[in-house]
């Protein structure tokens, strides 16, 4: 099991480096263009948007790259995380990044619920994400939640999310991702 674990960590580190490059670029115009290219590629097969190749494949460790005609689980997870981040960051200042280290996806989603009625609505939407049968379906359902998070200015840890998306694709590790998301969604944080 060490190979997928190591690759999951590599995915997390790769996304962290890409977000660091995007958010700390000296050219806000380039960053805006890169984020727009990522947004336009959301939902498209990995590798079919040439304007995103450098962001998705530039500097990607060889062991995470496809050797054939189908993208690897790592390439899919990286693509999904970066394209969803581009939606989340749209219209936000780069001084207000929508990636926040240590804040899990599920705990950020939980913060959307201000009362019991909202909790039911948010939980229903979150359930759609968690019961997705594929990464493509999960990405589709996540987009709506991420738009809600964006509206409320709630950020979460995109590198860790990319790692979760990587492991979500494997039946043996999917349950661990969902267990942690469930725990994070219901964890009561004392202030």
Short mmCIF file of N, CA, C and O in Angstrom, two decimals, residues 53-164:
data_model
loop_
_atom_site.label_atom_id
_atom_site.label_comp_id
_atom_site.label_asym_id
_atom_site.label_seq_id
_atom_site.Cartn_x
_atom_site.Cartn_y
_atom_site.Cartn_z
N UNK A 53 -2.12 22.84 -19.72
CA UNK A 53 -1.10 21.79 -19.66
C UNK A 53 0.03 22.12 -18.69
O UNK A 53 0.45 21.27 -17.92
N UNK A 54 0.54 23.36 -18.75
CA UNK A 54 1.64 23.71 -17.85
C UNK A 54 1.21 23.60 -16.40
O UNK A 54 1.97 23.14 -15.55
N UNK A 55 -0.01 24.01 -16.10
CA UNK A 55 -0.51 23.97 -14.72
C UNK A 55 -0.73 22.53 -14.24
O UNK A 55 -0.48 22.23 -13.08
N UNK A 56 -1.18 21.68 -15.12
CA UNK A 56 -1.50 20.30 -14.74
C UNK A 56 -0.29 19.38 -14.85
O UNK A 56 -0.07 18.52 -13.99
N UNK A 57 0.50 19.55 -15.89
CA UNK A 57 1.59 18.61 -16.16
C UNK A 57 2.99 19.17 -15.91
O UNK A 57 3.94 18.40 -15.74
N UNK A 58 3.15 20.49 -15.91
CA UNK A 58 4.47 21.09 -15.73
C UNK A 58 5.07 20.76 -14.38
O UNK A 58 4.52 21.15 -13.35
N UNK A 59 6.17 20.03 -14.36
CA UNK A 59 6.82 19.64 -13.12
C UNK A 59 6.21 18.44 -12.43
O UNK A 59 6.61 18.08 -11.33
N UNK A 60 5.23 17.80 -13.08
CA UNK A 60 4.59 16.62 -12.48
C UNK A 60 5.59 15.47 -12.44
O UNK A 60 6.21 15.16 -13.45
N UNK A 61 5.76 14.85 -11.27
CA UNK A 61 6.68 13.71 -11.20
C UNK A 61 6.30 12.63 -12.22
O UNK A 61 5.12 12.34 -12.44
N UNK A 62 7.31 12.07 -12.83
CA UNK A 62 7.13 11.08 -13.91
C UNK A 62 6.24 9.92 -13.47
O UNK A 62 5.41 9.44 -14.25
N UNK A 63 6.37 9.48 -12.21
CA UNK A 63 5.58 8.33 -11.75
C UNK A 63 4.09 8.65 -11.62
O UNK A 63 3.28 7.75 -11.46
N UNK A 64 3.72 9.93 -11.69
CA UNK A 64 2.30 10.30 -11.63
C UNK A 64 1.69 10.49 -13.01
O UNK A 64 0.48 10.61 -13.14
N UNK A 65 2.55 10.52 -14.03
CA UNK A 65 2.09 10.76 -15.41
C UNK A 65 1.64 9.47 -16.08
O UNK A 65 2.22 8.42 -15.87
N UNK A 66 0.66 9.64 -16.93
CA UNK A 66 0.14 8.53 -17.71
C UNK A 66 1.19 8.03 -18.70
O UNK A 66 1.93 8.82 -19.28
N UNK A 67 1.21 6.74 -18.88
CA UNK A 67 2.09 6.13 -19.89
C UNK A 67 1.31 5.76 -21.14
O UNK A 67 1.87 5.33 -22.12
N UNK A 68 0.00 5.94 -21.07
CA UNK A 68 -0.85 5.54 -22.19
C UNK A 68 -1.82 6.64 -22.58
O UNK A 68 -1.51 7.82 -22.48
N UNK A 69 -3.00 6.24 -22.98
CA UNK A 69 -4.00 7.17 -23.50
C UNK A 69 -5.02 7.63 -22.46
O UNK A 69 -5.91 8.40 -22.79
N UNK A 70 -4.92 7.13 -21.25
CA UNK A 70 -5.86 7.50 -20.19
C UNK A 70 -5.11 8.21 -19.08
O UNK A 70 -4.02 7.80 -18.69
N UNK A 71 -5.68 9.28 -18.52
CA UNK A 71 -5.01 9.97 -17.42
C UNK A 71 -4.94 9.08 -16.18
O UNK A 71 -5.81 8.24 -15.95
N UNK A 72 -3.91 9.30 -15.38
CA UNK A 72 -3.77 8.56 -14.13
C UNK A 72 -4.72 9.14 -13.07
O UNK A 72 -5.26 10.24 -13.23
N UNK A 73 -4.88 8.40 -12.00
CA UNK A 73 -5.68 8.89 -10.88
C UNK A 73 -5.09 10.19 -10.33
O UNK A 73 -5.81 11.10 -9.94
N UNK A 74 -3.78 10.29 -10.33
CA UNK A 74 -3.12 11.52 -9.87
C UNK A 74 -3.44 12.69 -10.79
O UNK A 74 -3.78 13.78 -10.31
N UNK A 75 -3.34 12.49 -12.08
CA UNK A 75 -3.65 13.57 -13.03
C UNK A 75 -5.10 14.02 -12.90
O UNK A 75 -5.40 15.21 -12.94
N UNK A 76 -6.00 13.06 -12.72
CA UNK A 76 -7.42 13.41 -12.55
C UNK A 76 -7.65 14.21 -11.26
O UNK A 76 -8.40 15.19 -11.27
N UNK A 77 -7.02 13.79 -10.17
CA UNK A 77 -7.19 14.48 -8.89
C UNK A 77 -6.62 15.89 -8.94
O UNK A 77 -7.25 16.84 -8.46
N UNK A 78 -5.45 16.03 -9.53
CA UNK A 78 -4.81 17.34 -9.66
C UNK A 78 -5.68 18.26 -10.51
O UNK A 78 -5.94 19.41 -10.14
N UNK A 79 -6.14 17.76 -11.63
CA UNK A 79 -6.99 18.54 -12.53
C UNK A 79 -8.27 18.98 -11.82
O UNK A 79 -8.65 20.15 -11.88
N UNK A 80 -8.92 18.05 -11.14
CA UNK A 80 -10.17 18.37 -10.44
C UNK A 80 -9.94 19.42 -9.36
O UNK A 80 -10.68 20.41 -9.26
N UNK A 81 -8.90 19.25 -8.56
CA UNK A 81 -8.64 20.19 -7.47
C UNK A 81 -8.31 21.59 -8.00
O UNK A 81 -8.85 22.59 -7.51
N UNK A 82 -7.46 21.66 -9.01
CA UNK A 82 -7.08 22.98 -9.53
C UNK A 82 -8.23 23.67 -10.26
O UNK A 82 -8.40 24.89 -10.13
N UNK A 83 -9.03 22.92 -11.00
CA UNK A 83 -10.15 23.56 -11.69
C UNK A 83 -11.21 24.02 -10.70
O UNK A 83 -11.77 25.11 -10.85
N UNK A 84 -11.47 23.24 -9.66
CA UNK A 84 -12.43 23.67 -8.64
C UNK A 84 -11.89 24.86 -7.85
O UNK A 84 -12.65 25.77 -7.51
N UNK A 85 -10.59 24.87 -7.58
CA UNK A 85 -10.00 26.03 -6.92
C UNK A 85 -10.21 27.29 -7.76
O UNK A 85 -10.51 28.36 -7.23
N UNK A 86 -10.07 27.15 -9.07
CA UNK A 86 -10.23 28.33 -9.95
C UNK A 86 -11.64 28.90 -9.87
O UNK A 86 -11.83 30.11 -9.96
N UNK A 87 -12.63 28.04 -9.68
CA UNK A 87 -14.02 28.50 -9.49
C UNK A 87 -14.13 29.21 -8.14
O UNK A 87 -14.73 30.27 -8.03
N UNK A 88 -13.54 28.63 -7.13
CA UNK A 88 -13.60 29.17 -5.76
C UNK A 88 -12.90 30.52 -5.66
O UNK A 88 -13.37 31.43 -4.97
N UNK A 89 -11.80 30.68 -6.38
CA UNK A 89 -11.00 31.90 -6.30
C UNK A 89 -11.53 33.02 -7.20
O UNK A 89 -11.18 34.18 -7.02
N UNK A 90 -12.41 32.68 -8.14
CA UNK A 90 -12.91 33.67 -9.11
C UNK A 90 -13.50 34.88 -8.40
O UNK A 90 -14.35 34.76 -7.51
N UNK A 91 -13.05 36.06 -8.81
CA UNK A 91 -13.57 37.30 -8.24
C UNK A 91 -12.99 37.66 -6.88
O UNK A 91 -13.37 38.67 -6.30
N UNK A 92 -12.08 36.85 -6.38
CA UNK A 92 -11.47 37.10 -5.07
C UNK A 92 -10.07 37.69 -5.28
O UNK A 92 -9.38 37.35 -6.24
N UNK A 93 -9.68 38.52 -4.37
CA UNK A 93 -8.32 39.05 -4.38
C UNK A 93 -7.34 37.92 -4.10
O UNK A 93 -7.64 36.99 -3.32
N UNK A 94 -6.16 37.99 -4.70
CA UNK A 94 -5.13 36.99 -4.42
C UNK A 94 -4.63 37.11 -2.99
O UNK A 94 -4.02 36.18 -2.46
N UNK A 95 -4.93 38.23 -2.33
CA UNK A 95 -4.62 38.39 -0.92
C UNK A 95 -5.60 37.63 -0.03
O UNK A 95 -5.42 37.55 1.18
N UNK A 96 -6.66 37.12 -0.63
CA UNK A 96 -7.69 36.35 0.07
C UNK A 96 -7.80 34.98 -0.60
O UNK A 96 -8.79 34.69 -1.26
N UNK A 97 -6.77 34.13 -0.44
CA UNK A 97 -6.79 32.83 -1.13
C UNK A 97 -7.87 31.91 -0.57
O UNK A 97 -8.11 31.87 0.63
N UNK A 98 -8.51 31.18 -1.46
CA UNK A 98 -9.56 30.25 -1.07
C UNK A 98 -9.00 28.87 -0.73
O UNK A 98 -9.75 27.91 -0.59
N UNK A 99 -7.70 28.78 -0.59
CA UNK A 99 -7.06 27.57 -0.07
C UNK A 99 -6.47 27.94 1.28
O UNK A 99 -5.68 28.88 1.40
N UNK A 100 -6.90 27.22 2.31
CA UNK A 100 -6.47 27.50 3.68
C UNK A 100 -5.94 26.21 4.31
O UNK A 100 -6.71 25.27 4.54
N UNK A 101 -4.66 26.19 4.54
CA UNK A 101 -4.02 25.00 5.10
C UNK A 101 -4.67 24.60 6.42
O UNK A 101 -4.92 25.45 7.28
N UNK A 102 -4.95 23.30 6.54
CA UNK A 102 -5.50 22.77 7.78
C UNK A 102 -7.01 22.76 7.88
O UNK A 102 -7.56 22.14 8.78
N UNK A 103 -7.70 23.44 6.97
CA UNK A 103 -9.18 23.47 6.99
C UNK A 103 -9.68 22.42 6.00
O UNK A 103 -9.50 22.56 4.80
N UNK A 104 -10.29 21.37 6.51
CA UNK A 104 -10.73 20.30 5.60
C UNK A 104 -11.96 20.73 4.80
O UNK A 104 -12.70 21.63 5.19
N UNK A 105 -12.14 20.08 3.67
CA UNK A 105 -13.28 20.33 2.81
C UNK A 105 -14.58 20.17 3.59
O UNK A 105 -15.44 21.04 3.59
N UNK A 106 -14.71 19.07 4.32
CA UNK A 106 -15.96 18.78 5.04
C UNK A 106 -16.23 19.79 6.15
O UNK A 106 -17.38 20.19 6.36
N UNK A 107 -15.20 20.21 6.87
CA UNK A 107 -15.43 21.18 7.95
C UNK A 107 -15.82 22.54 7.37
O UNK A 107 -16.65 23.25 7.95
N UNK A 108 -15.27 22.90 6.21
CA UNK A 108 -15.68 24.15 5.56
C UNK A 108 -17.13 24.07 5.13
O UNK A 108 -17.91 25.01 5.32
N UNK A 109 -17.53 22.92 4.57
CA UNK A 109 -18.92 22.73 4.14
C UNK A 109 -19.86 22.86 5.33
O UNK A 109 -20.90 23.51 5.25
N UNK A 110 -19.49 22.28 6.45
CA UNK A 110 -20.33 22.33 7.65
C UNK A 110 -20.57 23.78 8.09
O UNK A 110 -21.65 24.12 8.59
N UNK A 111 -19.59 24.64 7.90
CA UNK A 111 -19.72 26.04 8.31
C UNK A 111 -20.77 26.79 7.50
O UNK A 111 -21.19 27.88 7.89
N UNK A 112 -21.22 26.21 6.41
CA UNK A 112 -22.29 26.82 5.61
C UNK A 112 -23.62 26.78 6.34
O UNK A 112 -24.50 27.59 6.09
N UNK A 113 -23.78 25.81 7.23
CA UNK A 113 -25.05 25.61 7.93
C UNK A 113 -25.10 26.47 9.19
O UNK A 113 -24.39 26.20 10.16
N UNK A 114 -25.94 27.48 9.16
CA UNK A 114 -26.07 28.39 10.30
C UNK A 114 -27.18 27.97 11.26
O UNK A 114 -27.23 28.42 12.39
N UNK A 115 -28.09 27.12 10.79
CA UNK A 115 -29.18 26.63 11.65
C UNK A 115 -29.57 25.23 11.17
O UNK A 115 -29.02 24.71 10.21
N UNK A 116 -30.53 24.62 11.84
CA UNK A 116 -30.93 23.24 11.54
C UNK A 116 -31.52 23.07 10.14
O UNK A 116 -31.28 22.07 9.47
N UNK A 117 -32.31 24.06 9.69
CA UNK A 117 -32.87 23.97 8.34
C UNK A 117 -31.78 24.01 7.29
O UNK A 117 -31.79 23.23 6.33
N UNK A 118 -30.83 24.93 7.46
CA UNK A 118 -29.70 25.00 6.52
C UNK A 118 -28.87 23.73 6.60
O UNK A 118 -28.37 23.27 5.58
N UNK A 119 -28.71 23.18 7.79
CA UNK A 119 -27.93 21.96 7.95
C UNK A 119 -28.52 20.84 7.09
O UNK A 119 -27.78 20.12 6.41
N UNK A 120 -29.83 20.70 7.08
CA UNK A 120 -30.48 19.66 6.27
C UNK A 120 -30.20 19.88 4.79
O UNK A 120 -29.90 18.93 4.06
N UNK A 121 -30.31 21.12 4.32
CA UNK A 121 -30.07 21.41 2.90
C UNK A 121 -28.61 21.18 2.53
O UNK A 121 -28.31 20.57 1.50
N UNK A 122 -27.70 21.64 3.37
CA UNK A 122 -26.27 21.48 3.10
C UNK A 122 -25.90 20.00 3.16
O UNK A 122 -25.16 19.49 2.31
N UNK A 123 -26.43 19.30 4.14
CA UNK A 123 -26.13 17.86 4.27
C UNK A 123 -26.62 17.10 3.05
O UNK A 123 -25.94 16.20 2.54
N UNK A 124 -27.78 17.45 2.52
CA UNK A 124 -28.31 16.79 1.32
C UNK A 124 -27.34 17.00 0.14
O UNK A 124 -27.04 16.07 -0.60
N UNK A 125 -26.83 18.21 -0.01
CA UNK A 125 -25.88 18.50 -1.10
C UNK A 125 -24.55 17.78 -0.87
O UNK A 125 -23.94 17.27 -1.80
N UNK A 126 -24.11 17.78 0.38
CA UNK A 126 -22.85 17.11 0.71
C UNK A 126 -22.97 15.60 0.49
O UNK A 126 -22.02 14.96 0.03
N UNK A 127 -24.14 15.04 0.79
CA UNK A 127 -24.37 13.61 0.55
C UNK A 127 -24.20 13.27 -0.93
O UNK A 127 -23.71 12.20 -1.28
N UNK A 128 -24.63 14.16 -1.82
CA UNK A 128 -24.46 13.92 -3.26
C UNK A 128 -22.98 13.82 -3.61
O UNK A 128 -22.60 13.00 -4.44
N UNK A 129 -22.17 14.64 -3.00
CA UNK A 129 -20.73 14.57 -3.23
C UNK A 129 -20.19 13.24 -2.72
O UNK A 129 -19.47 12.53 -3.43
N UNK A 130 -20.57 12.89 -1.50
CA UNK A 130 -20.01 11.71 -0.85
C UNK A 130 -20.49 10.39 -1.44
O UNK A 130 -19.80 9.37 -1.32
N UNK A 131 -21.64 10.39 -2.07
CA UNK A 131 -22.15 9.14 -2.66
C UNK A 131 -21.86 9.04 -4.15
O UNK A 131 -22.33 8.11 -4.81
N UNK A 132 -21.07 9.96 -4.66
CA UNK A 132 -20.71 9.92 -6.09
C UNK A 132 -20.01 8.61 -6.39
O UNK A 132 -19.24 8.08 -5.58
N UNK A 133 -20.28 8.09 -7.57
CA UNK A 133 -19.69 6.81 -7.99
C UNK A 133 -18.39 6.99 -8.76
O UNK A 133 -17.68 6.04 -9.01
N UNK A 134 -18.09 8.24 -9.13
CA UNK A 134 -16.87 8.51 -9.89
C UNK A 134 -16.34 9.88 -9.51
O UNK A 134 -17.06 10.70 -8.94
N UNK A 135 -15.09 10.12 -9.83
CA UNK A 135 -14.51 11.42 -9.57
C UNK A 135 -15.21 12.50 -10.39
O UNK A 135 -15.41 13.61 -9.91
N UNK A 136 -15.62 12.18 -11.59
CA UNK A 136 -16.33 13.14 -12.43
C UNK A 136 -17.65 13.56 -11.78
O UNK A 136 -17.98 14.75 -11.76
N UNK A 137 -18.37 12.60 -11.24
CA UNK A 137 -19.64 12.91 -10.55
C UNK A 137 -19.37 13.72 -9.28
O UNK A 137 -20.07 14.70 -9.00
N UNK A 138 -18.35 13.34 -8.54
CA UNK A 138 -17.99 14.07 -7.33
C UNK A 138 -17.64 15.52 -7.68
O UNK A 138 -18.09 16.45 -7.01
N UNK A 139 -16.86 15.72 -8.72
CA UNK A 139 -16.47 17.06 -9.15
C UNK A 139 -17.69 17.88 -9.53
O UNK A 139 -17.82 19.05 -9.16
N UNK A 140 -18.61 17.26 -10.24
CA UNK A 140 -19.84 17.94 -10.65
C UNK A 140 -20.62 18.44 -9.43
O UNK A 140 -21.03 19.60 -9.37
N UNK A 141 -20.81 17.57 -8.45
CA UNK A 141 -21.57 17.96 -7.25
C UNK A 141 -20.77 18.93 -6.36
O UNK A 141 -21.37 19.78 -5.70
N UNK A 142 -19.46 18.79 -6.35
CA UNK A 142 -18.63 19.69 -5.54
C UNK A 142 -18.69 21.12 -6.03
O UNK A 142 -18.60 22.06 -5.24
N UNK A 143 -18.85 21.30 -7.32
CA UNK A 143 -18.86 22.65 -7.88
C UNK A 143 -19.94 23.53 -7.23
O UNK A 143 -19.68 24.67 -6.88
N UNK A 144 -21.13 22.99 -7.07
CA UNK A 144 -22.21 23.75 -6.44
C UNK A 144 -21.89 24.12 -5.01
O UNK A 144 -22.14 25.25 -4.56
N UNK A 145 -21.32 23.19 -4.27
CA UNK A 145 -20.94 23.47 -2.88
C UNK A 145 -19.83 24.51 -2.84
O UNK A 145 -19.84 25.43 -2.00
N UNK A 146 -18.88 24.39 -3.74
CA UNK A 146 -17.77 25.35 -3.77
C UNK A 146 -18.27 26.75 -4.10
O UNK A 146 -17.78 27.74 -3.55
N UNK A 147 -19.27 26.86 -4.93
CA UNK A 147 -19.85 28.18 -5.21
C UNK A 147 -20.50 28.76 -3.96
O UNK A 147 -20.44 29.97 -3.72
N UNK A 148 -21.11 27.92 -3.14
CA UNK A 148 -21.67 28.38 -1.86
C UNK A 148 -20.55 28.82 -0.91
O UNK A 148 -20.67 29.84 -0.24
N UNK A 149 -19.48 28.04 -0.86
CA UNK A 149 -18.33 28.39 -0.02
C UNK A 149 -17.73 29.72 -0.46
O UNK A 149 -17.36 30.56 0.36
N UNK A 150 -17.65 29.91 -1.76
CA UNK A 150 -17.11 31.16 -2.32
C UNK A 150 -17.96 32.35 -1.87
O UNK A 150 -17.44 33.36 -1.42
N UNK A 151 -19.26 32.18 -1.98
CA UNK A 151 -20.19 33.26 -1.59
C UNK A 151 -20.00 33.65 -0.13
O UNK A 151 -20.08 34.82 0.23
N UNK A 152 -19.72 32.67 0.72
CA UNK A 152 -19.57 32.91 2.16
C UNK A 152 -18.12 33.18 2.56
O UNK A 152 -17.82 33.34 3.73
N UNK A 153 -17.22 33.19 1.58
CA UNK A 153 -15.79 33.46 1.83
C UNK A 153 -15.16 32.40 2.73
O UNK A 153 -14.33 32.70 3.59
N UNK A 154 -15.55 31.15 2.55
CA UNK A 154 -15.03 30.04 3.34
C UNK A 154 -14.02 29.26 2.50
O UNK A 154 -14.37 28.70 1.45
N UNK A 155 -12.79 29.23 2.95
CA UNK A 155 -11.71 28.54 2.24
C UNK A 155 -11.47 27.16 2.85
O UNK A 155 -11.89 26.89 3.98
N UNK A 156 -10.80 26.31 2.11
CA UNK A 156 -10.35 25.02 2.64
C UNK A 156 -9.05 24.61 1.99
O UNK A 156 -8.57 25.24 1.05
N UNK A 157 -8.45 23.55 2.49
CA UNK A 157 -7.12 23.09 2.10
C UNK A 157 -7.18 22.31 0.78
O UNK A 157 -7.46 21.11 0.78
N UNK A 158 -6.92 22.99 -0.32
CA UNK A 158 -6.99 22.35 -1.64
C UNK A 158 -5.92 21.28 -1.86
O UNK A 158 -6.23 20.25 -2.48
N UNK A 159 -4.69 21.44 -1.39
CA UNK A 159 -3.73 20.33 -1.55
C UNK A 159 -4.21 19.05 -0.87
O UNK A 159 -4.12 17.96 -1.43
N UNK A 160 -4.75 19.19 0.35
CA UNK A 160 -5.28 18.02 1.06
C UNK A 160 -6.52 17.46 0.32
O UNK A 160 -6.70 16.25 0.23
N UNK A 161 -7.33 18.35 -0.21
CA UNK A 161 -8.50 17.94 -0.99
C UNK A 161 -8.06 17.14 -2.22
O UNK A 161 -8.65 16.12 -2.56
N UNK A 162 -6.99 17.58 -2.88
CA UNK A 162 -6.46 16.85 -4.04
C UNK A 162 -6.04 15.45 -3.64
O UNK A 162 -6.31 14.47 -4.35
N UNK A 163 -5.41 15.35 -2.49
CA UNK A 163 -5.01 14.03 -1.98
C UNK A 163 -6.25 13.17 -1.72
O UNK A 163 -6.28 11.98 -2.06
N UNK A 164 -7.28 13.77 -1.13
CA UNK A 164 -8.54 13.04 -0.90
C UNK A 164 -9.15 12.59 -2.23
O UNK A 164 -9.64 11.46 -2.33
#
